[in-house]
Amino acid sequence: MVAQTRQGSPPAPQPSPEKTHYLYPGALFCQAEPHLVTTVLGSCISVCLWDPVAGIGGINHYLLPLWNGEGLPTPKYGNIAIEKLIEKMLQLGSARGRLKAKVFGGATMWQVNQGLITVGERNIALAQDVLGAEKIPVVGSDLGGNLGRKIIYNTGTGEVLLRRNRGAFLEKKE
């Protein structure tokens, strides 16, 4: 039996991209053709950008919030990764004013001394600050906590499938 909508017609099938890509830490992915992009996050962050009019999406996976000016400015740093992702989206025909963001990750993977800000918390703050400065609305997120996540991002629809990983948060014994 086919599910029916309120008007009595069957729902339109959602296209599922045949192309897949695994996104490694410190990388970004943005192509015109739809892909299912998978990545696994702990304290790292992935920003998923999507232009609903152009149907173009891109994603990054950064490990640390800020590039300090030493070495190469790679997408393993959030301030570089987000800017490069925006640039690639615009090069593919997206319009800055249509971009929407979803943000994932930033877990606290290890116990820290009280009062210290974790890498995950710093990564979250950086994503929120940069997207806010760029005036890109965050329309979905799953941030913080103490569990890693696996996400699968459909760059053609902007949809994200999320699974929180089971894990043991180790407390520091004193």
PDB file of C-alpha atoms in Angstrom:
ATOM      1  CA  MET A   1       0.000   0.000   0.000  1.00  0.00           C
ATOM      2  CA  VAL A   2       1.338   3.439  -0.984  1.00  0.00           C
ATOM      3  CA  ALA A   3       1.127   6.231   1.591  1.00  0.00           C
ATOM      4  CA  GLN A   4      -1.260   8.980   0.582  1.00  0.00           C
ATOM      5  CA  THR A   5      -0.983  12.731   1.186  1.00  0.00           C
ATOM      6  CA  ARG A   6      -3.958  14.757   2.444  1.00  0.00           C
ATOM      7  CA  GLN A   7      -4.949  15.571  -1.122  1.00  0.00           C
ATOM      8  CA  GLY A   8      -5.090  11.848  -1.923  1.00  0.00           C
ATOM      9  CA  SER A   9      -2.030  11.683  -4.173  1.00  0.00           C
ATOM     10  CA  PRO A  10       1.073   9.648  -3.328  1.00  0.00           C
ATOM     11  CA  PRO A  11       4.021  11.631  -1.901  1.00  0.00           C
ATOM     12  CA  ALA A  12       6.709  12.664  -4.340  1.00  0.00           C
ATOM     13  CA  PRO A  13       9.704  10.323  -4.100  1.00  0.00           C
ATOM     14  CA  GLN A  14      12.818  11.908  -2.626  1.00  0.00           C
ATOM     15  CA  PRO A  15      15.790  11.325  -4.916  1.00  0.00           C
ATOM     16  CA  SER A  16      18.657   9.536  -3.214  1.00  0.00           C
ATOM     17  CA  PRO A  17      22.080  10.297  -4.640  1.00  0.00           C
ATOM     18  CA  GLU A  18      23.930   7.309  -5.996  1.00  0.00           C
ATOM     19  CA  LYS A  19      27.273   8.943  -5.261  1.00  0.00           C
ATOM     20  CA  THR A  20      28.781   8.715  -1.781  1.00  0.00           C
ATOM     21  CA  HIS A  21      31.780  10.302  -0.124  1.00  0.00           C
ATOM     22  CA  TYR A  22      33.500   9.774   3.233  1.00  0.00           C
ATOM     23  CA  LEU A  23      34.690  13.078   4.700  1.00  0.00           C
ATOM     24  CA  TYR A  24      37.887  12.823   6.716  1.00  0.00           C
ATOM     25  CA  PRO A  25      38.791  15.234   9.540  1.00  0.00           C
ATOM     26  CA  GLY A  26      40.366  18.444   8.283  1.00  0.00           C
ATOM     27  CA  ALA A  27      38.613  18.276   4.915  1.00  0.00           C
ATOM     28  CA  LEU A  28      35.629  19.776   3.141  1.00  0.00           C
ATOM     29  CA  PHE A  29      33.373  18.566   0.334  1.00  0.00           C
ATOM     30  CA  CYS A  30      31.295  20.568  -2.123  1.00  0.00           C
ATOM     31  CA  GLN A  31      30.182  19.439  -5.589  1.00  0.00           C
ATOM     32  CA  ALA A  32      27.300  20.330  -7.875  1.00  0.00           C
ATOM     33  CA  GLU A  33      26.016  16.741  -8.114  1.00  0.00           C
ATOM     34  CA  PRO A  34      24.146  15.347  -5.087  1.00  0.00           C
ATOM     35  CA  HIS A  35      26.130  13.069  -2.783  1.00  0.00           C
ATOM     36  CA  LEU A  36      25.574  11.289   0.501  1.00  0.00           C
ATOM     37  CA  VAL A  37      28.501  12.472   2.615  1.00  0.00           C
ATOM     38  CA  THR A  38      29.359  10.548   5.777  1.00  0.00           C
ATOM     39  CA  THR A  39      31.594  11.708   8.611  1.00  0.00           C
ATOM     40  CA  VAL A  40      32.160  10.852  12.269  1.00  0.00           C
ATOM     41  CA  LEU A  41      32.518  13.611  14.864  1.00  0.00           C
ATOM     42  CA  GLY A  42      33.750  13.843  18.432  1.00  0.00           C
ATOM     43  CA  SER A  43      34.919  17.282  19.581  1.00  0.00           C
ATOM     44  CA  CYS A  44      35.189  18.225  15.893  1.00  0.00           C
ATOM     45  CA  ILE A  45      32.476  20.200  14.111  1.00  0.00           C
ATOM     46  CA  SER A  46      30.798  19.775  10.742  1.00  0.00           C
ATOM     47  CA  VAL A  47      29.027  22.729   9.187  1.00  0.00           C
ATOM     48  CA  CYS A  48      26.591  21.660   6.475  1.00  0.00           C
ATOM     49  CA  LEU A  49      25.636  24.468   4.089  1.00  0.00           C
ATOM     50  CA  TRP A  50      22.752  24.209   1.672  1.00  0.00           C
ATOM     51  CA  ASP A  51      21.207  26.482  -0.962  1.00  0.00           C
ATOM     52  CA  PRO A  52      17.578  25.308  -1.344  1.00  0.00           C
ATOM     53  CA  VAL A  53      17.061  27.144  -4.657  1.00  0.00           C
ATOM     54  CA  ALA A  54      20.205  25.871  -6.387  1.00  0.00           C
ATOM     55  CA  GLY A  55      19.953  22.479  -4.662  1.00  0.00           C
ATOM     56  CA  ILE A  56      23.654  22.591  -3.824  1.00  0.00           C
ATOM     57  CA  GLY A  57      25.166  21.499  -0.533  1.00  0.00           C
ATOM     58  CA  GLY A  58      28.593  21.317   1.049  1.00  0.00           C
ATOM     59  CA  ILE A  59      30.118  20.165   4.313  1.00  0.00           C
ATOM     60  CA  ASN A  60      33.332  20.578   6.290  1.00  0.00           C
ATOM     61  CA  HIS A  61      34.893  18.728   9.240  1.00  0.00           C
ATOM     62  CA  TYR A  62      37.227  20.818  11.347  1.00  0.00           C
ATOM     63  CA  LEU A  63      39.259  19.812  14.391  1.00  0.00           C
ATOM     64  CA  LEU A  64      40.342  23.095  15.985  1.00  0.00           C
ATOM     65  CA  PRO A  65      38.688  26.507  16.093  1.00  0.00           C
ATOM     66  CA  LEU A  66      41.383  28.941  14.949  1.00  0.00           C
ATOM     67  CA  TRP A  67      44.388  28.945  12.655  1.00  0.00           C
ATOM     68  CA  ASN A  68      47.162  30.790  14.492  1.00  0.00           C
ATOM     69  CA  GLY A  69      48.983  31.968  11.372  1.00  0.00           C
ATOM     70  CA  GLU A  70      51.715  29.324  11.551  1.00  0.00           C
ATOM     71  CA  GLY A  71      51.968  26.670   8.848  1.00  0.00           C
ATOM     72  CA  LEU A  72      49.333  26.319   6.153  1.00  0.00           C
ATOM     73  CA  PRO A  73      45.794  27.702   6.581  1.00  0.00           C
ATOM     74  CA  THR A  74      44.039  24.332   6.121  1.00  0.00           C
ATOM     75  CA  PRO A  75      40.387  23.369   6.704  1.00  0.00           C
ATOM     76  CA  LYS A  76      41.367  21.543   9.892  1.00  0.00           C
ATOM     77  CA  TYR A  77      40.809  24.983  11.478  1.00  0.00           C
ATOM     78  CA  GLY A  78      37.233  26.232  11.791  1.00  0.00           C
ATOM     79  CA  ASN A  79      37.823  29.816  10.715  1.00  0.00           C
ATOM     80  CA  ILE A  80      39.449  28.539   7.506  1.00  0.00           C
ATOM     81  CA  ALA A  81      37.055  25.608   6.918  1.00  0.00           C
ATOM     82  CA  ILE A  82      33.879  27.687   7.087  1.00  0.00           C
ATOM     83  CA  GLU A  83      35.208  30.463   4.837  1.00  0.00           C
ATOM     84  CA  LYS A  84      36.494  27.941   2.247  1.00  0.00           C
ATOM     85  CA  LEU A  85      33.143  26.122   2.272  1.00  0.00           C
ATOM     86  CA  ILE A  86      31.253  29.378   1.659  1.00  0.00           C
ATOM     87  CA  GLU A  87      33.659  30.217  -1.204  1.00  0.00           C
ATOM     88  CA  LYS A  88      33.124  26.815  -2.856  1.00  0.00           C
ATOM     89  CA  MET A  89      29.329  27.093  -2.520  1.00  0.00           C
ATOM     90  CA  LEU A  90      29.407  30.511  -4.217  1.00  0.00           C
ATOM     91  CA  GLN A  91      31.702  29.207  -6.993  1.00  0.00           C
ATOM     92  CA  LEU A  92      29.137  26.485  -7.756  1.00  0.00           C
ATOM     93  CA  GLY A  93      26.335  29.027  -8.170  1.00  0.00           C
ATOM     94  CA  SER A  94      24.854  29.386  -4.701  1.00  0.00           C
ATOM     95  CA  ALA A  95      23.768  32.810  -3.504  1.00  0.00           C
ATOM     96  CA  ARG A  96      25.075  33.947  -0.115  1.00  0.00           C
ATOM     97  CA  GLY A  97      21.649  35.204   0.947  1.00  0.00           C
ATOM     98  CA  ARG A  98      20.047  31.785   0.350  1.00  0.00           C
ATOM     99  CA  LEU A  99      22.558  29.728   2.343  1.00  0.00           C
ATOM    100  CA  LYS A 100      21.272  27.792   5.356  1.00  0.00           C
ATOM    101  CA  ALA A 101      23.457  25.960   7.883  1.00  0.00           C
ATOM    102  CA  LYS A 102      23.198  22.873  10.045  1.00  0.00           C
ATOM    103  CA  VAL A 103      25.930  22.349  12.641  1.00  0.00           C
ATOM    104  CA  PHE A 104      26.943  19.117  14.384  1.00  0.00           C
ATOM    105  CA  GLY A 105      29.570  17.893  16.870  1.00  0.00           C
ATOM    106  CA  GLY A 106      31.534  19.638  19.591  1.00  0.00           C
ATOM    107  CA  ALA A 107      31.320  16.854  22.165  1.00  0.00           C
ATOM    108  CA  THR A 108      33.411  16.785  25.315  1.00  0.00           C
ATOM    109  CA  MET A 109      35.230  13.522  24.804  1.00  0.00           C
ATOM    110  CA  TRP A 110      37.457  13.652  27.907  1.00  0.00           C
ATOM    111  CA  GLN A 111      36.953  14.872  31.446  1.00  0.00           C
ATOM    112  CA  VAL A 112      38.561  18.265  32.025  1.00  0.00           C
ATOM    113  CA  ASN A 113      39.236  20.292  35.124  1.00  0.00           C
ATOM    114  CA  GLN A 114      36.309  22.443  36.131  1.00  0.00           C
ATOM    115  CA  GLY A 115      36.483  25.924  34.655  1.00  0.00           C
ATOM    116  CA  LEU A 116      38.467  24.960  31.551  1.00  0.00           C
ATOM    117  CA  ILE A 117      36.785  25.379  28.175  1.00  0.00           C
ATOM    118  CA  THR A 118      36.959  22.211  26.087  1.00  0.00           C
ATOM    119  CA  VAL A 119      37.998  22.021  22.444  1.00  0.00           C
ATOM    120  CA  GLY A 120      34.409  21.030  21.591  1.00  0.00           C
ATOM    121  CA  GLU A 121      32.997  24.127  23.301  1.00  0.00           C
ATOM    122  CA  ARG A 122      35.514  26.362  21.517  1.00  0.00           C
ATOM    123  CA  ASN A 123      34.642  24.716  18.180  1.00  0.00           C
ATOM    124  CA  ILE A 124      30.911  25.296  18.786  1.00  0.00           C
ATOM    125  CA  ALA A 125      31.464  28.964  19.678  1.00  0.00           C
ATOM    126  CA  LEU A 126      33.584  29.509  16.560  1.00  0.00           C
ATOM    127  CA  ALA A 127      30.916  28.016  14.248  1.00  0.00           C
ATOM    128  CA  GLN A 128      28.193  30.153  15.815  1.00  0.00           C
ATOM    129  CA  ASP A 129      30.348  33.312  15.658  1.00  0.00           C
ATOM    130  CA  VAL A 130      31.443  32.869  12.014  1.00  0.00           C
ATOM    131  CA  LEU A 131      27.975  31.894  10.747  1.00  0.00           C
ATOM    132  CA  GLY A 132      26.467  34.800  12.680  1.00  0.00           C
ATOM    133  CA  ALA A 133      28.993  37.249  11.205  1.00  0.00           C
ATOM    134  CA  GLU A 134      28.248  35.854   7.716  1.00  0.00           C
ATOM    135  CA  LYS A 135      24.489  36.192   8.413  1.00  0.00           C
ATOM    136  CA  ILE A 136      23.906  32.518   7.553  1.00  0.00           C
ATOM    137  CA  PRO A 137      21.015  31.167   9.638  1.00  0.00           C
ATOM    138  CA  VAL A 138      21.501  27.926  11.552  1.00  0.00           C
ATOM    139  CA  VAL A 139      18.334  25.932  10.858  1.00  0.00           C
ATOM    140  CA  GLY A 140      19.371  22.744  12.659  1.00  0.00           C
ATOM    141  CA  SER A 141      22.025  21.525  15.052  1.00  0.00           C
ATOM    142  CA  ASP A 142      23.054  18.809  17.471  1.00  0.00           C
ATOM    143  CA  LEU A 143      25.934  20.125  19.563  1.00  0.00           C
ATOM    144  CA  GLY A 144      27.888  19.412  22.724  1.00  0.00           C
ATOM    145  CA  GLY A 145      27.232  16.603  25.149  1.00  0.00           C
ATOM    146  CA  ASN A 146      29.691  13.790  25.703  1.00  0.00           C
ATOM    147  CA  LEU A 147      28.912  11.402  22.839  1.00  0.00           C
ATOM    148  CA  GLY A 148      30.359  11.337  19.355  1.00  0.00           C
ATOM    149  CA  ARG A 149      28.107  11.431  16.310  1.00  0.00           C
ATOM    150  CA  LYS A 150      27.946   9.931  12.857  1.00  0.00           C
ATOM    151  CA  ILE A 151      26.172  12.037  10.257  1.00  0.00           C
ATOM    152  CA  ILE A 152      25.154  11.367   6.683  1.00  0.00           C
ATOM    153  CA  TYR A 153      24.468  14.576   4.759  1.00  0.00           C
ATOM    154  CA  ASN A 154      22.445  14.574   1.533  1.00  0.00           C
ATOM    155  CA  THR A 155      23.913  17.511  -0.392  1.00  0.00           C
ATOM    156  CA  GLY A 156      20.985  17.465  -2.832  1.00  0.00           C
ATOM    157  CA  THR A 157      18.216  17.911  -0.242  1.00  0.00           C
ATOM    158  CA  GLY A 158      20.001  19.415   2.772  1.00  0.00           C
ATOM    159  CA  GLU A 159      18.792  16.522   4.961  1.00  0.00           C
ATOM    160  CA  VAL A 160      21.047  15.062   7.652  1.00  0.00           C
ATOM    161  CA  LEU A 161      20.752  11.631   9.226  1.00  0.00           C
ATOM    162  CA  LEU A 162      22.330  11.607  12.693  1.00  0.00           C
ATOM    163  CA  ARG A 163      23.326   8.798  15.036  1.00  0.00           C
ATOM    164  CA  ARG A 164      24.843   9.427  18.437  1.00  0.00           C
ATOM    165  CA  ASN A 165      27.537   6.890  19.168  1.00  0.00           C
ATOM    166  CA  ARG A 166      27.446   4.845  22.335  1.00  0.00           C
ATOM    167  CA  GLY A 167      30.366   5.689  24.518  1.00  0.00           C
ATOM    168  CA  ALA A 168      31.724   5.710  27.983  1.00  0.00           C
ATOM    169  CA  PHE A 169      32.526   9.114  29.377  1.00  0.00           C
ATOM    170  CA  LEU A 170      35.538   8.534  31.578  1.00  0.00           C
ATOM    171  CA  GLU A 171      35.589  10.560  34.754  1.00  0.00           C
ATOM    172  CA  LYS A 172      38.898  11.543  36.246  1.00  0.00           C
ATOM    173  CA  LYS A 173      39.443   9.680  39.539  1.00  0.00           C
ATOM    174  CA  GLU A 174      41.019  11.705  42.305  1.00  0.00           C
TER     175      GLU A 174
END
